Every structure is written in C-alpha cells, then in structure tokens.
Amino acid sequence: MSAMESMKNKIIEARGIFKSFTIGGKKLEVLKNLNFSVNEGEFVSIMGPSGCGKSTLLYLLGGLDIPTQGEVIFNSNSYNTMKEKDMSLIRRRQLGFVFQFYNLVPNLNVEDNILLPLLLDDKKPKHYEKDLKKILDIIGLNNWRKHTPRELSGGQQQRVAIARALLFEPKLILADEPIGNLDSKSGDEIMKLFKTINKEFDKTIIQVTHSNESANYGNRIIYLRDGVIEKDGAVKVG
Amino acid sequence: MSCFKLAFKLLKDNLKIYEHYLMVLVVTVATYYNFVAMRYNETYIQLANRLQSTAIASFTCGFVLLCTVIFFMWHSNGFFFKQRQKEIGLYLLMGISSSKIGMVFAIESFLLGALSIVIGLPLGILFSKLFFMLLGKAVSLNVEFPLTISFKAVLQLIIIFTLIFVFLAFKNYFEVKKSQLINMLNATKKNSTVPKLNYPKGFIGVILIIGGYIIGVNVRQQEFDLLLASMSTLIMVCLGTYLLFGSFLTIILSKLIKNVKFKYKNVRIIWLNNTFFRLKINYKTLAMTAILAASTVTAFSISLSFKQFADDNIIMESPYSFSYISNEAEVKQNVEKVINESKHQLIGVNEISFFVVDTKYLNKKHRIDHKNQAIVTSYSEIEKTLEFLNFKNKEIILDKIRPKENEVTFVLNANTIASPFFVKGEELSMNGRVYTVKEDIKVPFTGNIPTLGRKNIYVISDKEYDELKTSLLEITLNGVSITNPEESEDLISKVAEIVPGGFEKVYPYISQYVWEYYALGIFFFLGLFISVVFILATFSTLYFKILSNALLDRDQYIMLKKIGMSRKEVEKTVYVQVAMEFILPIIVGIIHSIVAMSMVEQIMNVKFTLQISSGIVLFALIITIFYLRLSKNYMKMVYQ
C-alpha cells in the first residue's frame, strides 16, 4: 500500500466477522474471524475456491445478510446498529450492485432499468436526464435506451446493470462474478469498463471472481480459503 | 424405492405447500356429500316430487357445483405442477426416467385426492345434521329431515371424486412424460411478450358492457321481451368483459406506462409492467373471475331476496285464515256462531267490498289484466285491510297511493309473484271512464283465492267508488282470522254448509300456493349453498393463479431488494399488483351483479336494497380476507 493510499479514508471495514449456517442440524462455519478494510478508490478482488465464502462475504459487505458475530462498518457506521429501512437506503444510495446474472427487470426498458434506484428514492427522473445520458455514453448503449433486456446480448445487459449501479454516484460498487456468465471478449470489455469507472470516476470496487485475468484489472487481491484470509496483497503489475 | 413409497414420502414432505388446496378439497368433499345426501333424503324426495322445479334446480346446482370444483382442481393442479417443474427437472437430470417420475407425481396427486376424501367425507357426515337443520329452517316447513348416513351418497361421491382424481393423475403423468429437461429447469425464466393493442376490440368491449347495462336497467321501463333482454344482457356483458380485460385494460395500462409522470411515482412502474406484460396470458382468468364473481354475488343476493320475498308474499297470498263471499247479515251471524262453537277463537273479520269490471289500457300492447277484467275498490277498503292486517309500513304506503279524481292505484293480483310490466302513468278505461295509474304496488287484499285472486285491483277514490256503486253489483268478501287456522278443515266444512254457493264461495286456509314458497325456500338454500362453494372455488383458483405469478416474479423482487428496495416498498408494490389481478375483476363482477339484481328488482317489482347490500358487504368481507392472505403469501414467496 503506497503512502498516498494509506492516507485515503477507509470506506468499509470488516471487524472480527464470523458467519455460520445450520444445514441439516449441523453448524457450518463459512467465515471465521475476518478482519480487513478497504480504502476509497481501491479496486479489490476477492478470490478463492468454490465454497470458501467469497459471495457470503460480499453479501455481508453489502448488508444483504448479517454476520453471526462481528460487524461491518461502512462510512464509519456499523450495519449492526441500523434498521432495515436505513439499510435499504444505504444499498440504494451509497452502494452499487452488479451480479453475475445481471438481475434486470425483464419487462422494463434499458432506461427504466437504470432509473430504478432513483424511482425507489422518489426522485424525479427528469432531473437526472444529463446523468443518464452520460452513463449511457460510458456504457455505449445510448441507442438502446428504449429496448428491453431480452433484446440485448449478455454483455450489453451487464453494462445496463453497471449503469444502474452507477446512477446514484455510489461510494462503493460490489460485483458478484460480474463476468462469470460472459464470453471472454464481452468479459474483457466489462472489466475495462470497471477499470475506467475505478480510475476515472474514482469509485471503489470490490468484486468476487474466479478468474485471475479479471482480478488483475484491480489493484488488490484478497484470497480466501476455508473461511479465513489466506493472502491479502497488491496486484503485481506486469 | 418404489414409486408408491416415493410418492407417499413426497406427499408427506410437501404437505405444507398443499395446505390451502387440501383445505378447499376437504370442504368441497364435505359440502358435496351433503348436497348428494339431500337428494337422497326421503323428506326432500317427497318435496321434490310435488315440485318439479326443485328437482331441476337441485340438479342444475349439482352440475354447476361439480363444474366449479373441476375448474378449481384443474387450475390449482397446474399451479403445483409449475411450482415443482424445477424439482422434476432435477429428477430427470439424475437420470430417473420421465415415465417413472410421471408415475410418482400421478400417485402423489391421487393420494392427495384420496386424503381429501378420507378427511372430507366423515366431516361431511358429521355436519349433515346441521345442514339438514338449516334446510328445514330454510323451507319453513315444520318437518324434520332425519339424519341418516346415505350410503348411496357416499358411493356416488367416492365414484365421482375418484374419477376426477384419476383423471388429474393421468394428466400429471402425461405432462411429466412429455416434458423436456431444459424447459423444466428454466420453467421460471419464461419471458412474457408485449401484448398487442387492439383499439377497436377494446372499445367494442366497453360498448357491449354499457349496452348490456342499458338493456338491463331499462327492461321494465321499455317493456323488452324478458327472455330476449336477459339473454342479450348476459351475452353482451360476458363478451364485453372478455374484451375489457383482453383489450381495453391493455390499452389503459399501455397509456399509463407511457405516462412518465404516473409511472415514475411510487415505483408504480413495477406493478404496472408486471400486470401489463402478463395480461396476454392472464386476461381470460381475470374475465372468468369477474363473471364468476358476478354470478356468486347475484346468486347470493337473490337467494337472500327470495327468502325475504317469500316471507313478505305469504301475507299477500294468504291474508286471512279463511274467507267467504256473502253480504247477507244472517249468513255472517251464522258463520260467527259456528266459529264460536268450534275449538277455534275468532280474532277478527275484515269485510271488503269491490266490483269486477272490464278494463282496457289505451296505449299498452301487452295484456295487463287477466281476461281484461279487474277488481275495483275504494281507498277506504284498502286502508281498512292494511289496518286489519297491521301491514308493515302501512302509513307510508297509504299516503303514497291515495288516488285523486280520475286516478287509480294499481295493486298486482295475489296469484302473480312478479310482473315485468310497468303501468305507472298509463291510461286505462274502466266502466266508460278514463283513469291514469298513479302508483303500481303490491299489498294484500283478497288473497290468492280462485278466480278473484287472479284479478288485479284498481283503487279509486271513495267519492268515485260511491258513484259507481249505483250502477254495479257489489261483492263482499269476508276475510276471517281465527286461532289455529292449520286445523280448520272441519270448521270450513261447516261454514260451507251455511254460505250460499258452498265451497265455491268459501276459500279455506290450506292451498297449493304454499308449496311455491317452500320451493322458494329451497332455491334460497341452494343459492346460498352454491354461493359458498362458488366463492371458495373461484377465489382459490385465482389464489393459486396469482401465486404462480409470484414464482415468476421472485427473481425480480430479490433483485429489487438487493438494489435497495425496502420490505415496505416491496410490500406496497405487491399489494397493488395483487389488487390489480384480484380485486379489479371482482369489482367489475360486483358492478355486473348490481345490474343483474336491478333487473330482478324490476321484474319482481320489489326493492331488495338490504339483501343486495348485505350480499355485497359479505362478499367484500370474504374478498378482503382472501386478498390479505394472498398478498401475505405472495410477499412470503418473493421476499423470503
């Protein structure tokens, strides 16, 4: 971590996180005492073998699930002390989510899908016309705004999902296997888009991925194995 | 594991999913048993033998009941199949042959059916005492319907329901057998298509409904042919309802979706799009629900009204214990003497005088009066009669009907239950004079006695009546009220010996008309009974249909939750979406039923406001319970 980066603010922190599930009467410990933090502007990839708890960790960071023990601190506020409503507001305004299967509303057109978080917040879309156009330009789908997801390719759908995550200018973008469902060309394009968002728009990104290539687009990798952090370090350039 | 064992295990594991379905099946089996048992009940058979219409009504009700039950089972079965497609896909993936899985599912659905018979039948038998007690009460007969277990009914029920369950089991078997693995696994990912907008169809739908309504509410005023008018209203409204949901609603929703101001407010865009895109598949169910709801509310309200009508009409048909014609003082004295010597006590005698005259309506195509003859009486005679009978609302009625010079009040004869003709404001000539009909009502006067009972009554002012008296022969009917009129046969024979003309001029208490009211009682009972099953089956069908939509919406709501939609917001959207698919067709149905009831009111010339309101309120109450339960379960499915 460079001196410059260490001066940046912590955006999210995991403190002593444990997560267990009870399956068939047996307790299964998925995450065991995780401690780490992510600073503003970082692009972190969480990697590890299947079942090591990567996605569970991402859900905990996004407040979609609660840890069995420990706490997640986002922007100096602990999720543990928040009500469901406040948690929804954080997800809506300060976090951006991107999923493997895009998760778009099939019956809404591209524009309405992107505007969804705004609508949830009772904001007037006409005030966001400029932002929408800018975002559509970034993702390169300005000509597709009136089309529904079923008329788009997988790569295009994922771009719409990224645009939706960007609309509210979130502090942190959480992506769960964002290119897991795409061919390598579309996958590369999406990762380049993430890189641009991270560098040029100074957005913090945490992604869960299986792919080394995808992880190399970021600047830090956290390796999980059997629910504990095995390695945590910067991406080697070159 | 054998197919049977596996099916048994699956049924046990899935019992929670089947909870509501099983409950409805059990109630259906129990009610169906009672219905069949009623038809095999000795007392009922005797009653039905006297009245063919009862037998026809009960047969029709039985048929409709069965159709509704099959409709319900068919739809709910489809829902469970959809819900378990992924599971079937997984079994196929594991290499189990489709015919074996089909067999397991067929056996499972059959076992479920058998379970409903095993629970429902004893329950039905247990409740039959209550059922027959209610039936006895409904027909106002002092007869007991003895409680017996009807083996014929049990056998008939087992055969019919087994046939239905076997049929459904076969359906499941063949559906699994022909299913393809990939379709099963992707069952919930099916895309809906954009519905096409068809403006002419949409507007024709609305015009048909409005046209049907106009005919319906003007049936009496315009004197439409009753059968033709009701058939055309029925066809126009039914067809219109299909077009309303299939095309008109599509147009409205597409306009709303294009209206940026509307759709972006309160995340309406979600339910708006979900409803819009699903209309193409859903509109038939919505229309069907509207029509079924209309039938249910109408059947229910009419049943209540029939009961009220029967109770109200008994006094019109039988205002006295017995009556006789004579205006000789000596005869009257002798009759009184005979009564005083009998075991009965005289309560009172109402002497009413009138003439029989020829009538002719000046501008009416249809014949209003039987053989163009009618009774003419004075206002005081009616006043006296209503006082004597202590008729309800007599002051208001008397105030309303008081005729002025050249005016008459039309009183429908006691023999006609209801007349579709409207005579208020018409002109008619009687005895060389022209009168205008001031009011058109039904109150007791002669009762339903031979010949005179079939004649309508025209009430004129006392002054005009006195003038007529000089030229016409006045008839006097003595309406006698005594204690225990049911046992007055001996007394009547004695009275017949005194009155000149004998039995031709004496009208005893027990007459055939009573049976018609017993029939109304049975209609009332069957109507209520059918309504309950209708409500249960219709709502449950829709219930499962909407929950199967929840399966399709699940991923979408999970995603919305992830991007920050709170539970409350999802809840709001879900409640509106369910209302669009559940409450909207029912509101349309209720409006249809109000028109239908207005038709019945016009035909019977009675106001059933209380009965209609109670029918609607009760229906609304049941809808609300169903709606809340449905929305809650929908929520559970999409936001677990």
Tab-separated table of C-alpha atoms in Angstrom, chain A residues 97-111 113-114 135-136 139-141 144 147-165 178-179 181-183 186-187 189-190 193-194, chain B residues 189 191 559:
chain	number	residue	atom	x	y	z
A	97	PHE	CA	-24.553	-3.860	-7.012
A	98	VAL	CA	-23.618	-5.839	-10.098
A	99	PHE	CA	-24.492	-9.549	-10.298
A	100	GLN	CA	-23.445	-12.496	-12.407
A	101	PHE	CA	-26.921	-12.855	-13.937
A	102	TYR	CA	-27.386	-9.078	-14.499
A	103	ASN	CA	-30.628	-9.007	-12.500
A	104	LEU	CA	-32.531	-6.624	-14.708
A	105	VAL	CA	-36.321	-6.353	-14.692
A	106	PRO	CA	-37.191	-8.121	-17.942
A	107	ASN	CA	-40.277	-6.040	-18.709
A	108	LEU	CA	-38.656	-2.632	-18.213
A	109	ASN	CA	-36.652	-0.946	-20.960
A	110	VAL	CA	-32.955	-0.066	-20.547
A	111	GLU	CA	-33.697	3.471	-19.436
A	113	ASN	CA	-33.973	-0.319	-15.517
A	114	ILE	CA	-31.181	2.196	-14.994
A	135	ILE	CA	-23.851	6.985	-18.162
A	136	LEU	CA	-25.378	5.626	-21.343
A	139	ILE	CA	-21.561	2.063	-21.343
A	140	GLY	CA	-22.109	2.730	-25.046
A	141	LEU	CA	-25.842	1.937	-25.109
A	144	TRP	CA	-30.604	1.051	-26.950
A	147	HIS	CA	-35.112	-1.663	-25.736
A	148	THR	CA	-35.954	-4.316	-23.164
A	149	PRO	CA	-33.223	-6.584	-21.700
A	150	ARG	CA	-34.427	-9.547	-23.722
A	151	GLU	CA	-33.378	-7.707	-26.877
A	152	LEU	CA	-29.795	-7.266	-25.634
A	153	SER	CA	-26.744	-9.550	-25.532
A	154	GLY	CA	-25.335	-10.769	-22.196
A	155	GLY	CA	-22.525	-8.214	-22.310
A	156	GLN	CA	-24.953	-5.401	-23.060
A	157	GLN	CA	-27.225	-6.490	-20.217
A	158	GLN	CA	-24.299	-6.439	-17.812
A	159	ARG	CA	-23.462	-2.916	-18.929
A	160	VAL	CA	-27.012	-1.849	-18.165
A	161	ALA	CA	-26.615	-3.380	-14.710
A	162	ILE	CA	-23.365	-1.426	-14.228
A	163	ALA	CA	-25.064	1.759	-15.396
A	164	ARG	CA	-27.810	1.179	-12.845
A	165	ALA	CA	-25.177	0.725	-10.132
A	178	PRO	CA	-19.679	-9.856	-12.962
A	179	ILE	CA	-18.215	-11.670	-15.969
A	181	ASN	CA	-21.752	-15.508	-17.373
A	182	LEU	CA	-19.998	-13.879	-20.336
A	183	ASP	CA	-17.694	-14.948	-23.149
A	186	SER	CA	-17.523	-9.423	-23.541
A	187	GLY	CA	-15.851	-10.195	-20.195
A	189	GLU	CA	-14.961	-5.247	-22.212
A	190	ILE	CA	-16.819	-5.278	-18.932
A	193	LEU	CA	-15.372	-0.603	-18.098
A	194	PHE	CA	-14.866	-1.359	-14.379
B	189	LYS	CA	-37.352	-17.978	-16.647
B	191	ASN	CA	-40.378	-14.426	-20.823
B	559	MET	CA	-33.049	-8.184	-7.208
